[in-house]
PDB file of C-alpha atoms and ligand atoms in Angstrom:
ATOM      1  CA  UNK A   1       0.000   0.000   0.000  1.00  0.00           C
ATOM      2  CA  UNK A   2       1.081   3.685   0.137  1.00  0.00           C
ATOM      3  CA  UNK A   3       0.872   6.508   2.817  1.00  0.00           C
ATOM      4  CA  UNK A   4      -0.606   9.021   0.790  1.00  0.00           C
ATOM      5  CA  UNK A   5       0.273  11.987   2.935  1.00  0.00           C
ATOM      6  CA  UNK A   6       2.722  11.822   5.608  1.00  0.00           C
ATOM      7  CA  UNK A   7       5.566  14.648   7.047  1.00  0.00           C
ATOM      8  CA  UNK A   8       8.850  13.597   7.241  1.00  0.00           C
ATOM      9  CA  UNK A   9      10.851  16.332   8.963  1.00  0.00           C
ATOM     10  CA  UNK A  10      13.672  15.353  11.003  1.00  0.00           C
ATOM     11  CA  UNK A  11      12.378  17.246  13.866  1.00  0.00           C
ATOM     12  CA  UNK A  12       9.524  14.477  13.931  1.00  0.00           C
ATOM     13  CA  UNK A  13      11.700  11.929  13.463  1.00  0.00           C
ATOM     14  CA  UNK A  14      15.475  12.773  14.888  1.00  0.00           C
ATOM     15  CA  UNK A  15      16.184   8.595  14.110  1.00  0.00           C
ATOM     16  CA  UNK A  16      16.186   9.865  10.165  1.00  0.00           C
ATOM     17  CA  UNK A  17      13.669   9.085   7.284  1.00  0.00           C
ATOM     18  CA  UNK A  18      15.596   6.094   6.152  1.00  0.00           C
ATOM     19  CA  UNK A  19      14.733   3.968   9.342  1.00  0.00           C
ATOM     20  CA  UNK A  20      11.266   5.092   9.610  1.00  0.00           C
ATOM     21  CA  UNK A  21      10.436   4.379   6.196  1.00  0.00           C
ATOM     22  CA  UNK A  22      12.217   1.195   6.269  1.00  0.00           C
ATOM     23  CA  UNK A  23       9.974   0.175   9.319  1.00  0.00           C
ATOM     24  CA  UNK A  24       7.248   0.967   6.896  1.00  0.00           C
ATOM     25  CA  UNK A  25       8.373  -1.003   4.013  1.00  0.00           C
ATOM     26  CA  UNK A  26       8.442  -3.703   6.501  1.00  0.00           C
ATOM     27  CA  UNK A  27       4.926  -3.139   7.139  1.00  0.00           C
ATOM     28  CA  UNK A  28       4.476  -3.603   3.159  1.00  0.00           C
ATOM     29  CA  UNK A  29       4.160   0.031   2.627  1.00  0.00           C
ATOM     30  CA  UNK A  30       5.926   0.695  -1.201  1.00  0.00           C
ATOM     31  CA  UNK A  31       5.047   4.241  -1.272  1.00  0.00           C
ATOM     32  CA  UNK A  32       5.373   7.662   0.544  1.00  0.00           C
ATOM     33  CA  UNK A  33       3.631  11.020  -0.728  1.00  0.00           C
ATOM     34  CA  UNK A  34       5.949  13.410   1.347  1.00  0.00           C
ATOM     35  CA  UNK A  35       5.059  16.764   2.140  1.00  0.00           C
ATOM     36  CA  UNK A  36       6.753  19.713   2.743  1.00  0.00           C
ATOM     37  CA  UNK A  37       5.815  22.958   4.219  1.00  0.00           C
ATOM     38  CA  UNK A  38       6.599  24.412   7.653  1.00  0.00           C
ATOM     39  CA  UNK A  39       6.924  28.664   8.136  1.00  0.00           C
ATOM     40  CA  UNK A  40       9.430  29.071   5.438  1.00  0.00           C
ATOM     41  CA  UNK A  41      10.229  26.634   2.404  1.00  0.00           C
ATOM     42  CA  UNK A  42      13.070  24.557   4.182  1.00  0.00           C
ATOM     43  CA  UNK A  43      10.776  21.491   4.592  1.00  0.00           C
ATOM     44  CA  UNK A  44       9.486  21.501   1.127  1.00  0.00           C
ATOM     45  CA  UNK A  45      13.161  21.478  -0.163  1.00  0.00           C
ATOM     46  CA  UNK A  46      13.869  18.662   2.266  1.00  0.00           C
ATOM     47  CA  UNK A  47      11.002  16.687   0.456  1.00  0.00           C
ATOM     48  CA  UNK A  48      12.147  17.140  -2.798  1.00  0.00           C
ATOM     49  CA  UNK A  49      16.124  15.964  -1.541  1.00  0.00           C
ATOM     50  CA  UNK A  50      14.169  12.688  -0.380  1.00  0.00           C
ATOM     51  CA  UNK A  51      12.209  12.332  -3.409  1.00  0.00           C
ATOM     52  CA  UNK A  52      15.258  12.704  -5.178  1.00  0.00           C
ATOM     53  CA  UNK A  53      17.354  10.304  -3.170  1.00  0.00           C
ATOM     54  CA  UNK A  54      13.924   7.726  -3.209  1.00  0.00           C
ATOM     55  CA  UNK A  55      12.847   7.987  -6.557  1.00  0.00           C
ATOM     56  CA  UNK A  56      11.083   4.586  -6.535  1.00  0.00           C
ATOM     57  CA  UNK A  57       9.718   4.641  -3.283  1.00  0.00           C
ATOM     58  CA  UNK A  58       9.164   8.685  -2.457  1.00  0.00           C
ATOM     59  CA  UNK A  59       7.047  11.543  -3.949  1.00  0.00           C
ATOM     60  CA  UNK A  60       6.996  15.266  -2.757  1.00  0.00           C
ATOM     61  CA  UNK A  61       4.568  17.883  -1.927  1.00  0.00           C
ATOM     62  CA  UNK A  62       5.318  21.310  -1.862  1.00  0.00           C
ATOM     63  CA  UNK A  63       2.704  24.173  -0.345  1.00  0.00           C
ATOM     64  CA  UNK A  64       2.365  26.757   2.104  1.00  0.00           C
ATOM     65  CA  UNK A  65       0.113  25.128   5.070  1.00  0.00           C
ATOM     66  CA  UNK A  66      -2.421  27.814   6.175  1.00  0.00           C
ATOM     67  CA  UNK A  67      -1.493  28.025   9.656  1.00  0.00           C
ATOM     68  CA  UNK A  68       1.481  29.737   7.690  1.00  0.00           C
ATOM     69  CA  UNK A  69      -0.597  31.571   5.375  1.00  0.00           C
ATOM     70  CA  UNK A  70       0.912  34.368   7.051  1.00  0.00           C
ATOM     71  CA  UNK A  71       4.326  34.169   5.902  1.00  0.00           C
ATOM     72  CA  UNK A  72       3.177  34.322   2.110  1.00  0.00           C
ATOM     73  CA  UNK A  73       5.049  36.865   0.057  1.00  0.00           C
ATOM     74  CA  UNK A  74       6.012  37.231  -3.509  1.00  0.00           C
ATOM     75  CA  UNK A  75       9.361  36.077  -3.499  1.00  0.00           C
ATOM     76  CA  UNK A  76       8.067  32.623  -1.443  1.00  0.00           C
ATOM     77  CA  UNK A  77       5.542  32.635  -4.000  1.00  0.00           C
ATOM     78  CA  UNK A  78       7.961  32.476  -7.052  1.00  0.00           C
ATOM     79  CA  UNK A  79      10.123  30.277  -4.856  1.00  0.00           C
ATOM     80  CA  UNK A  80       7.540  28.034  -4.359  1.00  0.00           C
ATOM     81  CA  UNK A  81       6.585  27.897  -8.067  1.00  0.00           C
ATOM     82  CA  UNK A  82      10.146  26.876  -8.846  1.00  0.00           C
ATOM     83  CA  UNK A  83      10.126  24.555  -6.378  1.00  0.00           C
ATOM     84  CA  UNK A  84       6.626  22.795  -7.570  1.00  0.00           C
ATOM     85  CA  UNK A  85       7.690  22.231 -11.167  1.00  0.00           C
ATOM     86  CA  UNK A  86      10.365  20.223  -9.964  1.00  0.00           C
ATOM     87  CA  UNK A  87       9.641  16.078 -11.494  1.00  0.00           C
ATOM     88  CA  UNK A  88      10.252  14.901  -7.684  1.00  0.00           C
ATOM     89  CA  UNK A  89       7.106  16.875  -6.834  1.00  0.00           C
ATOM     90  CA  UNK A  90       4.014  15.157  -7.465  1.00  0.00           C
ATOM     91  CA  UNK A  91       1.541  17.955  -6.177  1.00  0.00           C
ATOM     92  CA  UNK A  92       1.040  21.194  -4.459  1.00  0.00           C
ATOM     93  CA  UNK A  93      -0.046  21.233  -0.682  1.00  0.00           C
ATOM     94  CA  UNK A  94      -1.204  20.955   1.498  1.00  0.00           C
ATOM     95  CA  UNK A  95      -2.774  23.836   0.962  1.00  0.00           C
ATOM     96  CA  UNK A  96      -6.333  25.016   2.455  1.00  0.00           C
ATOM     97  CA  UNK A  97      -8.162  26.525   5.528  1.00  0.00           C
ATOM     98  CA  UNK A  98      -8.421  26.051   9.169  1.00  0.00           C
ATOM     99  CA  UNK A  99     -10.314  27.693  11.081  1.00  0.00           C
ATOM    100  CA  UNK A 100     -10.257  25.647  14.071  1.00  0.00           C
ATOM    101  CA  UNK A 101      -6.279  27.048  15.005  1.00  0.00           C
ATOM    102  CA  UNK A 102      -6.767  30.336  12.872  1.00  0.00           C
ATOM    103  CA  UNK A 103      -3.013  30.584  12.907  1.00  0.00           C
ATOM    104  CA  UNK A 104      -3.176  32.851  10.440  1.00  0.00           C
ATOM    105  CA  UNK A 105      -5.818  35.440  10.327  1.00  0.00           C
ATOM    106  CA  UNK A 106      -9.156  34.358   8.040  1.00  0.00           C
ATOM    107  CA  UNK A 107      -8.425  36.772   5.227  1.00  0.00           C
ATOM    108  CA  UNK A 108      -5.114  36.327   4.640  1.00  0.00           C
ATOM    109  CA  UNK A 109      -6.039  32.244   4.624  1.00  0.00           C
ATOM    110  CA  UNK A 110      -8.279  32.630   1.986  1.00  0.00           C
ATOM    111  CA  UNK A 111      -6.157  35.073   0.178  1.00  0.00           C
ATOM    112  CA  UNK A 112      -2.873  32.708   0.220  1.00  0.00           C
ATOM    113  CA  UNK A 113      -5.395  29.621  -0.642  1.00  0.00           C
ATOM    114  CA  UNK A 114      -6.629  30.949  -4.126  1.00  0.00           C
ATOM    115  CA  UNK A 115      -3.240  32.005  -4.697  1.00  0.00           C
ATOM    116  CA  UNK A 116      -1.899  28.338  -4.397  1.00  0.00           C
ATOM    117  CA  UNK A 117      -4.778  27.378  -6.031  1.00  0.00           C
ATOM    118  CA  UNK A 118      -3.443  29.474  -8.960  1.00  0.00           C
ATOM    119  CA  UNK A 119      -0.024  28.383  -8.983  1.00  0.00           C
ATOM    120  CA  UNK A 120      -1.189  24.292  -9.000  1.00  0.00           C
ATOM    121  CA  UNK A 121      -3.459  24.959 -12.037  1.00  0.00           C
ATOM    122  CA  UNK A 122      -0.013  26.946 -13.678  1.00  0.00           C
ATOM    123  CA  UNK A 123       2.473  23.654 -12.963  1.00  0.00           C
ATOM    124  CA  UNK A 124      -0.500  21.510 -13.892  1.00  0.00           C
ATOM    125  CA  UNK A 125      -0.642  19.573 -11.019  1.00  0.00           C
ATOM    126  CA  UNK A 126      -3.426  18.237  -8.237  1.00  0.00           C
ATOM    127  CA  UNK A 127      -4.100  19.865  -5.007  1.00  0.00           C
ATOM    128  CA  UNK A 128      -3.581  18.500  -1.432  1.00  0.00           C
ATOM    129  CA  UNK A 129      -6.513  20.090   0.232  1.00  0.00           C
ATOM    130  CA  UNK A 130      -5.714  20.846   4.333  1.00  0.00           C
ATOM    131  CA  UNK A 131      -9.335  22.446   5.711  1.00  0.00           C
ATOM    132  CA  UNK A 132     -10.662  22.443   8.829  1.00  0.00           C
ATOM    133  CA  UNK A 133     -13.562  24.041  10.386  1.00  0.00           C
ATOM    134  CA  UNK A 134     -13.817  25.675   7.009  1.00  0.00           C
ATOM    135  CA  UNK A 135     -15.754  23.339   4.782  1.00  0.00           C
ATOM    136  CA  UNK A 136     -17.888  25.949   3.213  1.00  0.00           C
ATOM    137  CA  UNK A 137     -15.285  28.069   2.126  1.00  0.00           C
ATOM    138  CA  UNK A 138     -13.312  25.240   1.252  1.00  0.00           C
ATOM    139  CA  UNK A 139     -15.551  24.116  -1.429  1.00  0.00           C
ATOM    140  CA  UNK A 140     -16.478  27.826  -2.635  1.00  0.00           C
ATOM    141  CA  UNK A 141     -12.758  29.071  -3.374  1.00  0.00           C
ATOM    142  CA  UNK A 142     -11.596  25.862  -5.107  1.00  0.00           C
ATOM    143  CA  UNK A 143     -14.752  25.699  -7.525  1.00  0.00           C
ATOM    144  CA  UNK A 144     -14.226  29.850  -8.085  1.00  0.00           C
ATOM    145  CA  UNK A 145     -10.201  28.916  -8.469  1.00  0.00           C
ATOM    146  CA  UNK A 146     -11.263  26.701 -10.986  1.00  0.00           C
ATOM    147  CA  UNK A 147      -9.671  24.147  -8.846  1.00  0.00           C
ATOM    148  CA  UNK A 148     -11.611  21.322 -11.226  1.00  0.00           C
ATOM    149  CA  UNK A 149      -9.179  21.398 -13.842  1.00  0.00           C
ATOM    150  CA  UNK A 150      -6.296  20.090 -11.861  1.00  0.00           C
ATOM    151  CA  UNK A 151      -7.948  17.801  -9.114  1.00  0.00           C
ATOM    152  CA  UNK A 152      -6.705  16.642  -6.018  1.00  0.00           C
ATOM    153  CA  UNK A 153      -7.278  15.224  -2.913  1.00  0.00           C
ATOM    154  CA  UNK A 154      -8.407  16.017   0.179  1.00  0.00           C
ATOM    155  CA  UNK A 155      -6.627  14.839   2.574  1.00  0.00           C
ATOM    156  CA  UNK A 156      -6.986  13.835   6.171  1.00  0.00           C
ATOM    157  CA  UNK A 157     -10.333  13.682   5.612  1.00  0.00           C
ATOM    158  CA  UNK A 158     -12.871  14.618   8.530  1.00  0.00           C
ATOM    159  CA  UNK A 159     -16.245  16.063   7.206  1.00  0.00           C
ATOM    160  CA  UNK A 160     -19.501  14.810   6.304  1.00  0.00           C
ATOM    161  CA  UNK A 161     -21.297  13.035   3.612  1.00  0.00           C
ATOM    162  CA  UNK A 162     -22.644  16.276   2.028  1.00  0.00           C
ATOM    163  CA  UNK A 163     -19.011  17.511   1.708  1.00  0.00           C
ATOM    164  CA  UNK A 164     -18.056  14.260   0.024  1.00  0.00           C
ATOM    165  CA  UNK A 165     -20.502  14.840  -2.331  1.00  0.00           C
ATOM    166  CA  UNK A 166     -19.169  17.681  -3.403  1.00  0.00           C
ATOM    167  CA  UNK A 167     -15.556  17.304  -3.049  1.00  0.00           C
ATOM    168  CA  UNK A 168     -16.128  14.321  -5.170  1.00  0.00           C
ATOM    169  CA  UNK A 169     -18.024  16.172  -7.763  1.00  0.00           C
ATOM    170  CA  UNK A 170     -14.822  18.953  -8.015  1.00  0.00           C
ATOM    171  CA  UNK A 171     -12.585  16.232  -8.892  1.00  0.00           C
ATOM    172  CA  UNK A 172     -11.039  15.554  -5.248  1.00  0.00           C
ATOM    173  CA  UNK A 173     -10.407  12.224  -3.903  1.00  0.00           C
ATOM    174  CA  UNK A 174     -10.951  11.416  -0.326  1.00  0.00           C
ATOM    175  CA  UNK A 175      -7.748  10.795   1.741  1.00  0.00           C
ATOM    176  CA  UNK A 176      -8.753   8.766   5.209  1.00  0.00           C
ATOM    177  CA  UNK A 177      -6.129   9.408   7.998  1.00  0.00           C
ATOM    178  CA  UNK A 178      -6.010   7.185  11.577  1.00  0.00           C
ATOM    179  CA  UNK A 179      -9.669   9.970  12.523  1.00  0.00           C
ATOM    180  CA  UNK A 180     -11.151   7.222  10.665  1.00  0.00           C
ATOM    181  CA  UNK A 181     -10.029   4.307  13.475  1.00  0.00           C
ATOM    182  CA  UNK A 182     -11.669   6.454  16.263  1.00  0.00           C
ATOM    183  CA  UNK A 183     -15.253   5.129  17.291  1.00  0.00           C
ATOM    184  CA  UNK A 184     -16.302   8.845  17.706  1.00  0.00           C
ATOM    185  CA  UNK A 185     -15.810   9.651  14.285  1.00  0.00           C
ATOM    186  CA  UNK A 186     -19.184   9.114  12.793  1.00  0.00           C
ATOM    187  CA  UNK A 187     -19.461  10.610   9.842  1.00  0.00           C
ATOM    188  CA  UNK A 188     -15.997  10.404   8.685  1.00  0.00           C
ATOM    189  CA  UNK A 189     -16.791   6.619   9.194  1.00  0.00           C
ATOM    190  CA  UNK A 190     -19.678   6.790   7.031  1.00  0.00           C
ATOM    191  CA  UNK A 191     -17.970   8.114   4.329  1.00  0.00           C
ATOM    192  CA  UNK A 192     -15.240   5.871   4.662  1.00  0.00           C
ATOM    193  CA  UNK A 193     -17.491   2.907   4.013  1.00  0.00           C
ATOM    194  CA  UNK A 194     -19.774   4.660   1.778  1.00  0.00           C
ATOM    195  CA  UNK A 195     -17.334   6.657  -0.985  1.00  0.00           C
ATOM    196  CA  UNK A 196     -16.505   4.650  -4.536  1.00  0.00           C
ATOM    197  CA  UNK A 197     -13.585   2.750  -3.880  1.00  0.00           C
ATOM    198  CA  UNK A 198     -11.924   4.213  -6.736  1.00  0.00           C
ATOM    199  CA  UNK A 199     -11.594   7.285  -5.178  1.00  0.00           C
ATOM    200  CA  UNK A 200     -10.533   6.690  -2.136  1.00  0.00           C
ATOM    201  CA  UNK A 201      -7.105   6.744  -0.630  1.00  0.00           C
ATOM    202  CA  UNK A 202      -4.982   6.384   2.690  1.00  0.00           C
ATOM    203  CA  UNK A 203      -2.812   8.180   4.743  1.00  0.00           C
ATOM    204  CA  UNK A 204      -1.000   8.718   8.187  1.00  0.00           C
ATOM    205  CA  UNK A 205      -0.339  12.455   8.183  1.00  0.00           C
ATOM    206  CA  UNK A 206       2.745  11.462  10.036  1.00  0.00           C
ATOM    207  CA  UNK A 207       3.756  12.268  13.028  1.00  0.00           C
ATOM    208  CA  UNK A 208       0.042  12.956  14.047  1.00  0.00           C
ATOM    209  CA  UNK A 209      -3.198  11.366  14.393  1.00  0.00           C
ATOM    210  CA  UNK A 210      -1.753   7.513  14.743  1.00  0.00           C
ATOM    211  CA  UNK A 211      -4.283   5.084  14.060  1.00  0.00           C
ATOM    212  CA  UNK A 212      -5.981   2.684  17.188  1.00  0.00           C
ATOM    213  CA  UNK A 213      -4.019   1.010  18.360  1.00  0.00           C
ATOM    214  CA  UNK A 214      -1.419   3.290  18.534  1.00  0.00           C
ATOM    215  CA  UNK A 215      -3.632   6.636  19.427  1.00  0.00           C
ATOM    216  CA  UNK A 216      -1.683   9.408  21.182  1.00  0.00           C
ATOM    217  CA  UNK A 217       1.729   8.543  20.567  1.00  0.00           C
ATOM    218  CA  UNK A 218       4.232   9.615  17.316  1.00  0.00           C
ATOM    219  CA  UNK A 219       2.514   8.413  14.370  1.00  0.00           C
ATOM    220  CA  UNK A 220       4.755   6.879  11.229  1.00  0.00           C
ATOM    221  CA  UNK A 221       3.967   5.999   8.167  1.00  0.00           C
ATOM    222  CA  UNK A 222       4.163   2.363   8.724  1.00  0.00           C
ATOM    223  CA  UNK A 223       0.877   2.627  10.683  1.00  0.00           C
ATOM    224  CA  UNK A 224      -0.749   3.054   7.730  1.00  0.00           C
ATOM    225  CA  UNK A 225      -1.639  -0.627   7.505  1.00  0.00           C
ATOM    226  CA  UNK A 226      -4.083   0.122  10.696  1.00  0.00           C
ATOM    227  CA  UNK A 227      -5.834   2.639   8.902  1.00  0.00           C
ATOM    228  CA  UNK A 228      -6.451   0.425   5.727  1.00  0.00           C
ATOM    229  CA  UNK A 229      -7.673  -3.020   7.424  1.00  0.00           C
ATOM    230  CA  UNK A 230     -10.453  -0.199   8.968  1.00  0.00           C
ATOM    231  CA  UNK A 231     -11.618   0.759   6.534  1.00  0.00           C
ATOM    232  CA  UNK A 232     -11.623  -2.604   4.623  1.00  0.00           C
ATOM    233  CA  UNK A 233     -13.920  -3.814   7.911  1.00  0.00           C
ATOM    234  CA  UNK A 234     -15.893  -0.500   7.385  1.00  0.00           C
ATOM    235  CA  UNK A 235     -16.817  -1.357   3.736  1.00  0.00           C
ATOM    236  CA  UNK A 236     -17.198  -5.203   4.434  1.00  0.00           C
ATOM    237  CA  UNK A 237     -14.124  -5.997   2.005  1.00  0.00           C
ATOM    238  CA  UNK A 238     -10.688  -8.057   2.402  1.00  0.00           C
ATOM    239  CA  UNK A 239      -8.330  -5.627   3.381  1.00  0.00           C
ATOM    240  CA  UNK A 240      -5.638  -7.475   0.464  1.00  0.00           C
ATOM    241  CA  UNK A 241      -8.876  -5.865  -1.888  1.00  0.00           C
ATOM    242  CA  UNK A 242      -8.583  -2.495   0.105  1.00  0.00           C
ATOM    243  CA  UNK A 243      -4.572  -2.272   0.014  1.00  0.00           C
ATOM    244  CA  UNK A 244      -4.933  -2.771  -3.905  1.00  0.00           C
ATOM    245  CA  UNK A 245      -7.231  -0.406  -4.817  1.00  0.00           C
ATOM    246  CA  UNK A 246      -5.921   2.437  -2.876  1.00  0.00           C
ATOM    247  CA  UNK A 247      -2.353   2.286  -3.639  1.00  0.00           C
ATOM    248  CA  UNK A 248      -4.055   2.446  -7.467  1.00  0.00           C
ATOM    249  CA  UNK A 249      -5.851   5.234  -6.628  1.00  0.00           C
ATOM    250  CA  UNK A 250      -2.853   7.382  -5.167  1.00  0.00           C
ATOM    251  CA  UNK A 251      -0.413   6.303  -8.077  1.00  0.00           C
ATOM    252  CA  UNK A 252      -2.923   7.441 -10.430  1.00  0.00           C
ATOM    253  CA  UNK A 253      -4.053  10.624  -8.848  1.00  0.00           C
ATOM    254  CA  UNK A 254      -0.194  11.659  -8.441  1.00  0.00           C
ATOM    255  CA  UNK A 255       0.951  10.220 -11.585  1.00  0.00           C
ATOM    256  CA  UNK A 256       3.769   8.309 -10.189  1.00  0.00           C
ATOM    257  CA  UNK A 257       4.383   4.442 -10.046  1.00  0.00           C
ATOM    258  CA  UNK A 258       6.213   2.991  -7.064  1.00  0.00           C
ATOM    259  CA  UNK A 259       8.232   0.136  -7.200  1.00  0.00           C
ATOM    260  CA  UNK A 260       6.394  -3.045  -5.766  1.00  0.00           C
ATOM    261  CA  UNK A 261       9.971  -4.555  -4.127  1.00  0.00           C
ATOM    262  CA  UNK A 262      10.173  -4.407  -0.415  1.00  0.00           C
ATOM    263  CA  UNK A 263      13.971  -4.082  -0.635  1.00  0.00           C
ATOM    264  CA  UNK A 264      15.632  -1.738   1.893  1.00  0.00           C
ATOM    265  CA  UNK A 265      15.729   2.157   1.101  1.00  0.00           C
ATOM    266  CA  UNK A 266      19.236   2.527   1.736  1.00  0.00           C
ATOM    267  CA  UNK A 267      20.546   0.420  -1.066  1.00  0.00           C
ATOM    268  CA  UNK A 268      21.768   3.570  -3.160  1.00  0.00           C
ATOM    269  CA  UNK A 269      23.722   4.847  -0.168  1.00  0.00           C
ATOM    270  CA  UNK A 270      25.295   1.728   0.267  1.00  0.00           C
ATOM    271  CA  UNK A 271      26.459   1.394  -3.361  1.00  0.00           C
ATOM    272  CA  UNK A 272      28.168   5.008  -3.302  1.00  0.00           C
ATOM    273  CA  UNK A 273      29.571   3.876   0.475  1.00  0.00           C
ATOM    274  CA  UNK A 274      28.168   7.576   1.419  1.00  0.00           C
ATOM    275  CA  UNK A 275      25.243   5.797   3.807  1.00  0.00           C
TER     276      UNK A 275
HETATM  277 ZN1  LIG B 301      -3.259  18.838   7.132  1.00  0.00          ZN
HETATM  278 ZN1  LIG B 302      -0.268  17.113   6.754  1.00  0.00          ZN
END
């Protein structure tokens, strides 16, 4: 399977992305959308350097998260748009609202948003959708951004049916983090069970939000497995059935194809003796 979205940073993980993902691959994950943002564009260049070093294992995402909205300026902007044209990067986010931290004043969220929104549709590639708290406005500024002609996902998923609906409709996937393992998520279990298979998709958003039964410590991309036998049992399918179809769905909606082989990551480094 793959983790669809997950953060890397080595301030989550001081023991280095090598060994986490290699936990992973253990697991049988074979694929790692990595994304990059953080309150300047440091972290998205680290995602692209692991891309590059992991080209058959990692993809990147590079965005400015709205609780950093604030730090938006031109020059990150062109930055940014040099960065996202980059091969390693498979998609721009995550990008969005929230509403819930308003970390960034309102405004300047929705301001930055459409802006993003802009610059995916000029590198022609999909959206990773962050919004919380914020599902009308959500919706509004991606279908006035003319978000529909690129696509997307969005990810970490934790709204309601009606959302679905029409998130679906825009051309968005549905990305199901470990929210869908907790009994007191209702509806985002309903929509988990209830959304075509074909356009649904998994993900740890790493190092938050593990999965039961690992809720409330580090989360890792390897935990991804918890999250997919879930919502296998949620839609009454084999989980082998589950595993398949979502790892199609994020290779196609990213345009990449990982390699199946659960070899280690760290075979490059050991062939230049750098590792
Ligand atoms: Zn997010
Ligand atoms: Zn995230």
């Amino acid at each position: 399977m793959a983790d669809a979205h997950c953060h890397m940073d080595a301030g989550y993980f001081p023991e280095g992305a090598e060994s986490v993902m290699n936990r992973a691959v253990d697991a049988g994950v074979v694929g790692f959308v990595v994304v990059g943002v953080g309150r300047d564009l440091t972290a998205a260049q680290s995602a692209v350097t692991l891309a590059r070093a992991h080209p058959d294992r990692v993809s990147a995402c590079v965005g400015i998260h709205p609780h950093d909205a604030v730090t938006w300026t031109e020059r990150a902007h062109e930055e940014l748009l040099r960065l996202a044209a980059e091969p390693e990067v498979v998609a721009v986010g995550e990008i969005g609202l929230d509403y819930h931290y308003d970390h960034s004043p309102r405004d300047v969220q929705r301001s930055v948003f459409a802006r993003l929104v802009g610059l995916a549709r000029e590198v022609r590639k999909p959206i990773v959708v962050h919004t919380r708290s914020a599902a009308d406005d959500t919706l509004s500024i991606l279908e006035r951004e003319g978000a529909r002609q690129v696509g997307g996902i969005i990810h970490c998923f934790s709204e309601d049916r009606a959302f679905a609906v029409r998130a679906l409709d825009l051309g968005f996937d549905l990305s199901f983090s470990g929210i869908v393992t907790f009994k007191n998520a209702g509806a985002v279990r309903d929509v988990a069970a209830w959304a075509p298979l074909d356009r649904v998709l998994v993900e740890t958003d790493s190092p938050y939000l593990a999965p039961v039964p690992h809720r409330g410590t580090r989360c890792e991309p390897g935990y991804v497995v918890h999250t997919a036998r879930c919502v296998a049992e949620l839609r009454g399918i084999p989980v082998q059935e589950l595993c398949a179809a979502t790892l199609a769905n994020t290779e196609r909606r990213f345009a990449k194809v990982f390699s199946r082989g659960l070899h280690a990551l760290n075979s490059a480094e050991r062939r230049d003796g750098s590792g």
